[in-house]
XYZ file of C-alpha atoms in Angstrom:
658
model
C -4.741 8.155 -13.370
C -4.818 11.585 -11.846
C -4.656 13.658 -8.717
C -7.153 16.058 -7.226
C -7.606 18.470 -4.354
C -10.166 20.908 -3.084
C -11.874 22.453 -0.131
C -15.252 23.355 1.309
C -15.371 26.635 3.205
C -17.868 27.232 6.005
C -17.433 30.991 5.752
C -17.656 31.552 1.984
C -14.933 32.772 -0.337
C -14.037 34.957 -3.250
C -14.261 32.809 -6.438
C -11.041 34.155 -7.961
C -9.048 33.639 -4.770
C -10.595 30.226 -4.145
C -9.871 29.105 -7.681
C -6.242 30.159 -7.362
C -5.921 28.357 -4.029
C -7.425 25.150 -5.412
C -5.182 25.295 -8.460
C -2.133 25.768 -6.237
C -3.169 22.709 -4.228
C -3.451 20.547 -7.343
C -0.259 21.920 -8.857
C 1.678 20.598 -5.853
C 0.922 17.110 -7.214
C 1.413 17.911 -10.895
C 3.366 14.665 -11.411
C 0.152 12.727 -10.742
C -1.366 14.408 -13.782
C 1.051 16.254 -16.062
C -1.207 16.210 -19.153
C -4.075 18.526 -18.201
C -5.534 20.552 -15.328
C -8.787 22.178 -14.364
C -10.551 24.100 -11.588
C -14.248 24.401 -10.734
C -15.795 26.585 -8.030
C -19.239 27.388 -6.663
C -18.964 30.589 -4.638
C -22.468 30.380 -3.186
C -21.835 26.882 -1.828
C -18.196 27.573 -0.853
C -16.761 24.613 -2.780
C -13.652 24.435 -4.962
C -12.367 21.416 -6.905
C -9.071 21.156 -8.792
C -7.711 18.332 -10.896
C -4.490 17.150 -12.537
C -4.828 14.595 -15.330
C -2.606 11.789 -16.575
C -4.467 10.908 -19.750
C -4.995 7.143 -20.090
C -8.503 6.634 -21.527
C -10.019 9.220 -23.896
C -7.085 11.549 -24.480
C -9.346 14.285 -25.860
C -10.864 17.304 -24.150
C -13.953 15.157 -23.493
C -12.046 13.640 -20.586
C -11.241 16.998 -18.953
C -11.892 17.376 -15.226
C -13.464 18.538 -12.991
C -16.364 17.145 -15.019
C -20.061 17.912 -14.675
C -22.787 15.345 -15.252
C -25.160 15.679 -18.193
C -27.795 17.346 -16.005
C -25.248 19.618 -14.331
C -26.232 18.380 -10.857
C -23.008 16.487 -10.114
C -19.393 17.662 -10.467
C -16.511 15.228 -9.942
C -12.725 15.256 -9.541
C -11.657 11.667 -10.013
C -8.439 9.665 -9.694
C -8.179 6.127 -11.020
C -9.770 3.734 -13.470
C -13.154 1.977 -13.527
C -12.227 -1.100 -15.533
C -15.829 -2.160 -16.153
C -17.061 1.230 -17.305
C -17.941 0.049 -20.832
C -20.096 -2.689 -19.319
C -21.773 -0.071 -17.127
C -22.424 2.069 -20.207
C -24.142 -0.850 -21.900
C -26.375 -1.348 -18.845
C -27.354 2.309 -18.829
C -28.103 2.217 -22.528
C -30.183 -0.961 -22.194
C -32.242 0.765 -19.489
C -32.584 3.964 -21.557
C -30.760 5.801 -18.754
C -27.679 6.841 -20.715
C -27.026 10.470 -21.637
C -25.782 11.615 -25.028
C -22.156 10.618 -24.523
C -19.615 13.387 -25.029
C -16.590 11.028 -25.072
C -15.512 7.578 -23.903
C -13.903 8.279 -20.516
C -14.759 6.274 -17.407
C -15.249 9.560 -15.559
C -18.259 10.382 -17.717
C -19.563 6.847 -17.193
C -19.363 7.177 -13.388
C -21.267 10.468 -13.476
C -23.990 8.908 -15.629
C -24.253 5.956 -13.232
C -24.528 8.300 -10.248
C -27.319 10.216 -11.971
C -29.179 6.984 -12.754
C -28.520 4.889 -9.636
C -27.126 7.153 -6.908
C -23.733 7.059 -5.212
C -24.101 3.886 -3.135
C -25.236 1.683 -6.026
C -22.595 3.098 -8.351
C -19.849 2.277 -5.870
C -21.210 -1.235 -5.464
C -21.362 -1.771 -9.239
C -17.968 -0.246 -10.101
C -14.851 -2.383 -10.436
C -11.487 -0.667 -10.372
C -9.116 1.510 -8.405
C -10.242 5.014 -7.620
C -10.712 7.887 -5.243
C -12.958 10.832 -5.991
C -14.517 14.003 -4.669
C -18.086 14.548 -5.862
C -20.194 17.651 -5.323
C -23.997 17.447 -5.383
C -25.139 20.913 -6.438
C -28.769 20.145 -5.658
C -28.322 18.986 -2.062
C -25.067 20.868 -1.433
C -23.347 17.705 -0.351
C -19.719 16.638 -0.770
C -18.996 12.930 -1.247
C -15.530 11.392 -0.878
C -14.991 7.743 -1.867
C -12.158 5.232 -2.125
C -11.751 1.872 -3.880
C -12.153 -1.519 -2.205
C -8.504 -2.498 -1.733
C -7.164 1.012 -1.098
C -5.067 1.440 -4.231
C -5.756 5.173 -4.530
C -5.251 7.546 -1.578
C -7.552 10.210 -0.168
C -6.815 12.551 2.762
C -9.284 14.916 4.420
C -9.903 17.034 7.512
C -11.071 20.332 8.942
C -8.586 23.160 9.405
C -10.452 25.948 11.118
C -13.497 26.768 8.967
C -12.118 24.998 5.895
C -12.591 21.320 5.059
C -9.602 20.193 2.982
C -9.302 17.050 0.870
C -6.963 15.677 -1.766
C -4.891 12.835 -3.174
C -1.799 13.692 -1.134
C -0.946 15.602 2.020
C 1.248 18.118 0.222
C -1.841 19.368 -1.621
C -3.609 20.011 1.693
C -0.512 21.688 3.127
C -0.549 24.154 0.245
C -3.797 25.734 1.416
C -3.385 28.816 3.647
C -5.716 27.327 6.286
C -3.525 24.291 6.885
C -1.930 24.402 10.326
C -2.063 20.795 11.552
C 0.374 19.827 14.271
C 2.376 16.634 14.153
C 0.449 13.672 15.551
C 2.785 11.965 18.016
C 0.413 9.018 18.382
C 0.692 8.418 14.628
C 4.483 8.548 15.072
C 4.157 5.725 17.604
C 2.340 3.644 14.974
C 5.024 4.452 12.407
C 7.703 3.036 14.709
C 5.599 -0.025 15.437
C 4.772 -0.933 11.838
C 7.011 1.156 9.521
C 3.887 2.878 8.146
C 1.013 4.951 9.532
C -2.189 2.910 9.303
C -5.539 4.273 8.216
C -7.372 6.346 9.352
C -4.413 8.229 10.840
C -1.939 10.539 9.163
C 1.174 12.257 10.480
C -0.927 15.381 11.140
C -3.494 15.887 13.876
C -7.023 16.181 12.523
C -6.130 14.952 9.025
C -7.375 11.486 8.170
C -7.037 8.868 5.453
C -10.353 7.627 4.105
C -10.320 3.843 4.733
C -10.511 1.483 1.743
C -13.981 0.461 0.617
C -15.709 3.438 2.244
C -17.376 6.707 1.324
C -18.104 9.825 3.315
C -20.826 12.453 2.813
C -20.625 15.986 4.170
C -23.265 18.670 3.732
C -22.357 22.336 3.779
C -22.291 23.517 7.376
C -21.857 20.027 8.886
C -18.800 18.921 10.840
C -19.497 15.477 12.155
C -19.178 12.716 9.591
C -18.151 9.058 9.650
C -17.125 6.916 6.669
C -19.643 4.309 5.513
C -18.462 0.943 4.180
C -19.742 -0.288 0.819
C -17.286 -3.244 0.745
C -15.617 -4.896 3.699
C -12.833 -7.469 3.457
C -13.605 -8.902 6.894
C -17.212 -9.480 5.851
C -16.108 -11.043 2.564
C -13.795 -13.448 4.405
C -16.496 -14.381 6.918
C -19.152 -14.973 4.240
C -16.730 -17.167 2.307
C -16.959 -19.702 5.147
C -20.642 -20.176 4.310
C -20.054 -20.251 0.545
C -16.771 -22.157 0.021
C -15.546 -23.237 -3.375
C -16.949 -26.708 -4.004
C -14.659 -28.059 -6.739
C -11.374 -29.901 -6.622
C -7.861 -28.637 -7.260
C -7.918 -28.606 -11.060
C -11.384 -27.051 -11.110
C -10.110 -24.320 -8.812
C -7.116 -23.691 -11.077
C -9.479 -23.465 -14.075
C -11.689 -20.967 -12.270
C -8.685 -18.897 -11.206
C -7.511 -18.880 -14.827
C -10.910 -17.506 -15.812
C -11.291 -14.756 -13.195
C -7.644 -13.661 -13.154
C -7.418 -13.846 -16.938
C -10.500 -11.632 -17.209
C -8.982 -9.158 -14.747
C -5.707 -9.026 -16.685
C -7.556 -8.503 -19.971
C -9.816 -5.825 -18.492
C -6.914 -3.925 -16.994
C -5.117 -3.707 -20.329
C -7.693 -1.248 -21.691
C -5.786 1.977 -22.384
C -5.166 4.497 -25.140
C -1.452 4.677 -24.252
C 1.523 2.221 -24.228
C 1.299 -0.519 -21.583
C 3.728 -3.010 -19.995
C 4.382 -5.116 -16.878
C 6.617 -4.953 -13.804
C 8.440 -8.296 -13.678
C 10.425 -9.230 -10.573
C 10.728 -12.905 -11.439
C 8.582 -13.921 -8.454
C 5.401 -15.952 -8.786
C 2.911 -13.065 -8.744
C 4.464 -10.796 -11.344
C 5.474 -13.770 -13.487
C 1.888 -15.041 -13.585
C 0.477 -11.626 -14.506
C 3.091 -11.236 -17.243
C 2.440 -14.755 -18.554
C -1.308 -14.082 -18.829
C -0.622 -10.770 -20.570
C 1.733 -12.397 -23.046
C -0.659 -15.306 -23.680
C -3.289 -12.826 -24.827
C -0.983 -10.612 -26.882
C 0.207 -10.972 -30.449
C 3.255 -8.780 -29.715
C 5.963 -9.024 -27.051
C 4.845 -7.428 -23.788
C 7.204 -4.749 -22.454
C 8.614 -5.899 -19.085
C 10.837 -4.128 -16.558
C 12.915 -5.211 -13.580
C 15.501 -3.909 -11.104
C 18.662 -5.809 -10.158
C 21.152 -5.471 -7.285
C 24.868 -6.019 -7.041
C 24.323 -8.090 -3.858
C 23.338 -11.597 -4.946
C 21.165 -12.308 -1.893
C 18.782 -9.507 -2.926
C 18.986 -9.900 -6.693
C 15.998 -11.414 -8.512
C 16.932 -9.862 -11.848
C 18.529 -13.064 -13.118
C 15.244 -14.903 -12.515
C 13.201 -12.164 -14.197
C 15.554 -12.308 -17.163
C 15.027 -16.064 -17.524
C 11.240 -15.718 -17.287
C 11.232 -12.921 -19.859
C 13.302 -15.029 -22.239
C 10.932 -17.974 -21.892
C 7.795 -15.872 -22.398
C 9.358 -13.829 -25.194
C 8.781 -10.409 -23.662
C 10.606 -7.228 -24.631
C 12.620 -6.987 -21.425
C 14.489 -4.029 -19.868
C 16.659 -4.326 -16.762
C 18.296 -1.711 -14.534
C 20.986 -2.441 -11.950
C 20.666 -0.654 -8.597
C 23.683 0.321 -6.511
C 24.118 2.026 -3.166
C 24.923 5.234 -5.061
C 21.494 5.055 -6.707
C 19.904 4.760 -3.279
C 21.920 7.673 -1.936
C 20.772 9.797 -4.846
C 17.117 8.934 -4.262
C 16.958 9.217 -0.472
C 16.747 13.059 -0.430
C 13.584 12.811 -2.574
C 11.781 10.325 -0.320
C 10.244 12.837 2.136
C 8.576 14.744 -0.703
C 7.668 11.615 -2.662
C 5.962 9.817 0.224
C 4.498 12.965 1.757
C 4.402 11.550 5.268
C 6.996 9.351 6.973
C 6.955 5.914 5.343
C 9.525 3.230 6.066
C 9.238 0.245 3.754
C 12.807 0.216 2.409
C 11.683 -1.397 -0.849
C 10.328 2.079 -1.644
C 13.769 2.738 -3.168
C 13.855 0.039 -5.878
C 10.088 0.372 -6.374
C 10.402 3.971 -7.504
C 13.411 3.232 -9.674
C 11.631 0.433 -11.548
C 8.627 2.747 -12.023
C 10.913 5.433 -13.378
C 12.491 2.890 -15.725
C 9.093 1.692 -16.984
C 7.858 5.251 -17.544
C 10.588 5.809 -20.105
C 8.781 3.299 -22.335
C 5.119 2.984 -21.218
C 2.437 4.971 -19.386
C 0.643 2.027 -17.726
C 2.184 -1.062 -16.083
C 0.518 -4.113 -14.540
C 1.938 -5.538 -11.302
C 1.558 -8.609 -9.088
C 0.570 -6.737 -5.922
C -2.010 -8.524 -3.777
C -0.928 -12.075 -4.583
C 0.766 -12.567 -1.206
C -2.149 -11.367 0.920
C -4.899 -13.251 -0.910
C -3.104 -16.468 -1.832
C -0.836 -17.077 1.165
C 2.563 -15.853 0.036
C 4.233 -14.488 3.168
C 6.584 -16.700 5.164
C 4.686 -15.964 8.377
C 1.705 -17.912 7.041
C 3.600 -21.211 7.233
C 6.689 -20.580 9.397
C 4.633 -18.956 12.168
C 2.311 -21.938 12.708
C 5.257 -24.326 12.364
C 7.248 -22.489 15.023
C 4.271 -22.304 17.362
C 3.435 -25.980 16.889
C 6.943 -26.957 17.945
C 7.417 -24.589 20.858
C 3.941 -23.400 21.875
C 3.603 -26.284 24.350
C 6.523 -24.956 26.391
C 5.770 -23.144 29.635
C 6.256 -19.393 29.309
C 9.469 -19.345 31.410
C 11.053 -21.947 29.098
C 10.036 -20.003 25.971
C 11.476 -16.853 27.480
C 14.740 -18.640 28.187
C 14.897 -19.986 24.615
C 14.157 -16.546 23.184
C 16.800 -14.960 25.384
C 19.336 -17.554 24.263
C 18.597 -16.863 20.605
C 18.890 -13.093 20.968
C 22.060 -13.322 23.059
C 23.985 -14.769 20.108
C 25.063 -12.087 17.571
C 23.115 -12.279 14.308
C 26.366 -12.588 12.371
C 27.250 -15.705 14.385
C 23.809 -17.212 13.802
C 24.250 -16.628 10.105
C 27.433 -18.740 10.144
C 26.223 -21.549 12.392
C 23.079 -23.569 12.987
C 20.838 -21.589 15.320
C 18.985 -23.158 18.273
C 15.718 -23.384 16.343
C 17.358 -25.260 13.487
C 19.182 -27.707 15.773
C 16.327 -28.490 18.122
C 13.130 -27.814 16.187
C 13.957 -27.992 12.487
C 13.052 -24.330 11.816
C 15.769 -22.864 9.621
C 16.009 -19.063 9.646
C 18.813 -16.590 8.868
C 20.368 -14.876 11.851
C 18.348 -11.656 11.725
C 15.068 -13.575 11.371
C 16.073 -15.901 14.227
C 16.762 -12.827 16.382
C 13.340 -11.387 15.545
C 11.536 -14.639 16.328
C 13.556 -15.105 19.505
C 12.468 -11.670 20.729
C 8.822 -12.507 20.004
C 8.932 -15.877 21.772
C 9.692 -14.161 25.051
C 6.270 -12.483 25.162
C 3.678 -14.275 23.014
C 0.992 -16.582 24.418
C -0.671 -17.765 21.221
C -0.782 -17.521 17.428
C -2.568 -14.162 17.460
C 0.109 -12.715 19.740
C 2.776 -14.143 17.460
C 1.184 -12.518 14.388
C 0.982 -9.087 16.018
C 4.571 -9.365 17.183
C 5.779 -10.393 13.719
C 4.257 -7.267 12.153
C 5.730 -5.045 14.872
C 9.215 -3.523 14.641
C 9.563 -1.515 17.881
C 7.474 -3.451 20.455
C 7.207 -0.576 22.948
C 7.246 2.363 20.586
C 5.087 4.520 22.861
C 7.947 4.590 25.370
C 10.241 6.047 22.698
C 7.997 8.930 21.571
C 7.720 11.874 23.935
C 4.020 12.449 24.809
C 3.045 9.609 22.465
C 0.530 6.842 23.166
C -0.779 3.956 21.074
C -4.063 5.199 19.585
C -7.019 2.873 18.904
C -6.110 0.575 16.024
C -7.270 -2.675 14.483
C -4.321 -4.821 15.542
C -4.917 -4.014 19.212
C -8.718 -4.345 19.084
C -9.201 -8.052 18.573
C -12.953 -7.791 18.965
C -12.937 -6.140 15.511
C -10.913 -8.925 13.902
C -12.594 -11.117 11.279
C -14.418 -14.050 12.856
C -12.262 -16.751 11.269
C -11.357 -20.001 13.018
C -8.096 -20.630 11.145
C -5.335 -18.424 12.611
C -3.565 -18.272 9.233
C -6.777 -17.022 7.623
C -6.938 -14.333 10.316
C -3.358 -13.325 9.493
C -4.171 -13.047 5.793
C -7.346 -11.040 6.395
C -5.595 -8.630 8.752
C -2.742 -8.188 6.272
C -5.325 -7.385 3.594
C -6.931 -4.791 5.862
C -3.750 -3.121 7.148
C -0.401 -4.009 5.600
C -1.687 -4.208 2.015
C -3.370 -0.770 1.755
C -1.190 1.163 4.184
C 2.215 -0.233 3.241
C 2.251 -2.073 -0.101
C -0.282 0.019 -2.006
C 0.926 3.287 -0.491
C 4.448 2.416 -1.608
C 3.321 1.548 -5.131
C 1.048 4.573 -5.567
C 3.612 7.172 -4.485
C 6.503 5.471 -6.281
C 4.576 5.208 -9.553
C 2.906 8.611 -9.415
C 6.219 10.318 -8.748
C 7.219 8.934 -12.144
C 3.824 9.784 -13.747
C 3.208 6.056 -14.296
C -0.119 4.329 -13.753
C 0.097 0.878 -12.172
C -2.701 -1.689 -12.146
C -2.983 -4.814 -9.984
C -5.187 -7.631 -11.379
C -4.994 -9.601 -8.107
C -6.985 -6.741 -6.534
C -9.891 -7.172 -8.925
C -13.043 -7.633 -6.864
C -13.924 -11.008 -8.398
C -10.380 -12.300 -7.882
C -10.275 -11.184 -4.240
C -13.660 -12.698 -3.444
C -12.808 -15.942 -5.247
C -9.557 -16.204 -3.280
C -11.433 -16.073 0.008
C -13.748 -18.900 -1.052
C -10.802 -21.249 -1.521
C -9.812 -23.636 1.294
C -6.484 -22.875 2.942
C -5.077 -26.110 1.490
C -5.244 -24.519 -1.962
C -3.095 -21.636 -0.727
C -0.665 -22.925 1.901
C 0.740 -26.461 1.866
C 3.589 -27.460 4.148
C 6.360 -24.879 3.982
C 5.089 -23.254 0.809
C 2.405 -20.748 -0.083
C 0.475 -19.859 -3.253
C -0.291 -23.469 -4.168
C -2.988 -22.526 -6.669
C -0.921 -19.728 -8.250
C 1.937 -22.162 -8.747
C -0.350 -24.689 -10.422
C -1.729 -22.071 -12.799
C 1.739 -20.710 -13.541
C 2.963 -24.199 -14.471
C 0.642 -24.005 -17.484
C 2.751 -21.129 -18.837
C 6.260 -21.362 -17.334
C 8.438 -24.354 -16.373
C 8.487 -24.892 -12.619
C 12.286 -24.593 -12.523
C 12.003 -20.904 -13.444
C 9.926 -19.943 -10.394
C 10.056 -22.720 -7.775
C 12.463 -21.223 -5.227
C 12.286 -19.558 -1.776
C 10.536 -16.198 -1.589
C 12.979 -13.280 -1.685
C 10.842 -10.178 -1.524
C 11.593 -6.898 -3.251
C 14.029 -5.570 -0.697
C 17.409 -3.898 -0.629
C 20.553 -4.869 1.331
C 19.614 -2.319 3.970
C 21.616 -3.788 6.840
C 24.804 -3.789 4.782
C 24.221 -0.317 3.352
C 23.652 1.167 6.824
C 27.038 -0.202 7.852
C 28.614 1.041 4.618
C 27.636 3.732 2.091
C 24.611 5.003 4.080
C 26.378 5.043 7.427
C 27.363 8.717 7.584
C 23.934 9.899 6.397
C 22.195 7.711 8.986
C 24.597 8.620 11.792
C 23.828 12.314 11.303
C 20.074 11.797 11.514
C 20.357 9.440 14.510
C 22.828 11.532 16.475
C 21.783 11.249 20.113
C 22.161 14.954 20.869
C 20.164 15.852 17.773
C 17.325 13.497 18.700
C 17.200 14.892 22.210
C 17.303 18.492 20.963
C 14.495 18.014 18.434
C 12.238 16.693 21.166
C 10.291 13.893 19.484
C 12.147 10.816 20.739
C 13.660 9.460 23.906
C 16.858 8.399 22.150
C 18.231 5.638 24.412
C 16.667 2.674 22.549
C 17.528 4.181 19.157
C 21.144 4.784 20.101
C 21.468 1.271 21.525
C 20.026 -0.287 18.345
C 22.347 1.792 16.141
C 25.442 0.751 18.088
C 24.446 -2.930 18.123
C 23.800 -2.775 14.404
C 27.174 -1.220 13.674
C 28.950 -3.851 15.777
C 27.130 -6.683 14.006
C 25.496 -7.839 17.253
C 22.014 -7.451 15.743
C 20.410 -6.581 12.443
C 18.347 -3.490 13.232
C 18.160 -1.947 9.762
C 14.406 -2.232 9.287
C 13.761 -0.985 12.806
C 16.075 2.003 12.374
C 14.657 2.823 8.936
C 11.406 4.095 10.468
C 13.329 6.584 12.612
C 15.502 7.577 9.662
C 12.496 8.169 7.408
C 10.827 10.320 10.062
C 14.023 12.298 10.562
C 14.473 12.763 6.809
C 10.802 13.801 6.472
C 11.176 16.299 9.317
C 14.297 17.736 7.720
C 12.475 18.056 4.396
C 9.477 19.759 6.003
C 11.716 22.318 7.665
C 13.367 22.966 4.323
C 9.932 23.596 2.792
C 9.903 20.453 0.618
C 6.611 19.112 1.952
C 4.325 21.546 0.185
C 3.725 23.896 3.082
C 4.123 24.313 6.801
C 3.609 21.424 9.208
C 2.381 23.039 12.384
C 4.122 21.717 15.480
C 6.729 19.768 13.511
């Protein structure tokens, strides 16, 4: 696990100056790789690469980067792990295409594969999480690539005559050429979804490379478009023609094989390794498979809360006791959150508003005190039907979709007219009339959606939207082209729940969940690995019928059946909680003064990014208990905190137009 940065100059450069600039870029993300660093330049070509290394496999100098191939043609700066690299080495050796190996790093393996097979075939054959910058000295071509699921980040873009790229935005901002203005359209998307979806970033002209793609740029060229080497939509569509043919127990056996192989393969490391254990189904299953294959107790880590409604630590503790892991637990308080909030703008590098970013970083920090690598359960929800919207959404639509639009609007208005606190204390209209039991804040959210949706696809988009008309709140902002609004680009899947899951895997998973995990773990210099995102596991999941994922009011049917082979059902069979914090309560309590300062109406108007009326109204309603607007307000708060950090110089450089 590492970080890298670099640039390609169209006007040439002085090697000494360029090397210093590249090193400064990489040093801005030193926490991604505190163990080693390196710089490589080619003055004639105008290319500079810099690398920071967190040593995981091959701790010797043979793993140093940037690394040149055996022939010297290719030079790479690489972030991530290719879990099948030993298998790839054996294939090269069997074909007499292997070089004289200098060490046993996966970086050297990738370079040898590229020399033997080319970039496209190597990407197709590699299994793992990665992003890299590769320079072809023979053809003077720069290649950028990113893993299938989007676990590792990669930003890029032209700034004047300099093409910048790197693992994080702060590295790009450190280059003297960086002068990108704030992208107000990306700010609109942040308010809509609490994250900025690929390919956009908070800066104009700076893009995120989409998952499963690579980009090639020759010296002197400007126009370039990413090429896909793996596409989740295509995988989901092809699965319809090649469904799993066995029954339930056969499917559980096959899942045990592919997921077990992924867990075993992702435990290859030359450093201490553990697991992040929340007590939920996904992390419990990964931990159980780790422990089943280990002769020693696996190190496990969890975060707990003082508020019982958000506290899964007691469940994690029970699971750890049953499995016999070496368990460590940390309790999180509002004071812990207050202490971490000032670091969030620098840690996440661009505004990011998934409030579970707080406990996620703290559990990573806890784990890093004991291990260097930790396995997680990320991806289980998206590929095996874990989110409540996959079963509550269809249920709600089945019971009320037949209503004429005016009646649905009236029902939605009635639900939102009742304060959330009142709905929490009494049966809400959905529960009384339609048997859909939701807490007050969720009932409010669904009631708002019912007033506008005309079908299941509308309902899905509304459920993953926080501020429905965000473009009206951002001065000079519009909704840019994006997947959720361009339904012609959606996967061609008949089942609306399957469409939800595929879209979540293409948007929410890489741009929210995996962004959160990468930044939170890297800020602690911890490598995380997610076996559910193994290629074979993901593709197997899509071949399963929906009945093996979602049944009735419950998801993850097949994961539950496999987990029962390791853990008693009583330890995990309970409603999904999620890894959240008591945000609504904290914004009315210990975080109130901090939030009030950032959301001050005069301040918002003076800074000139927002039309503050809707924000002020939401803040007042939230404080009075008339609505639960914490998650909606968090996106504004995270932008405001990011902006404040940028102005204080904490973002790694100047943000033009901010």
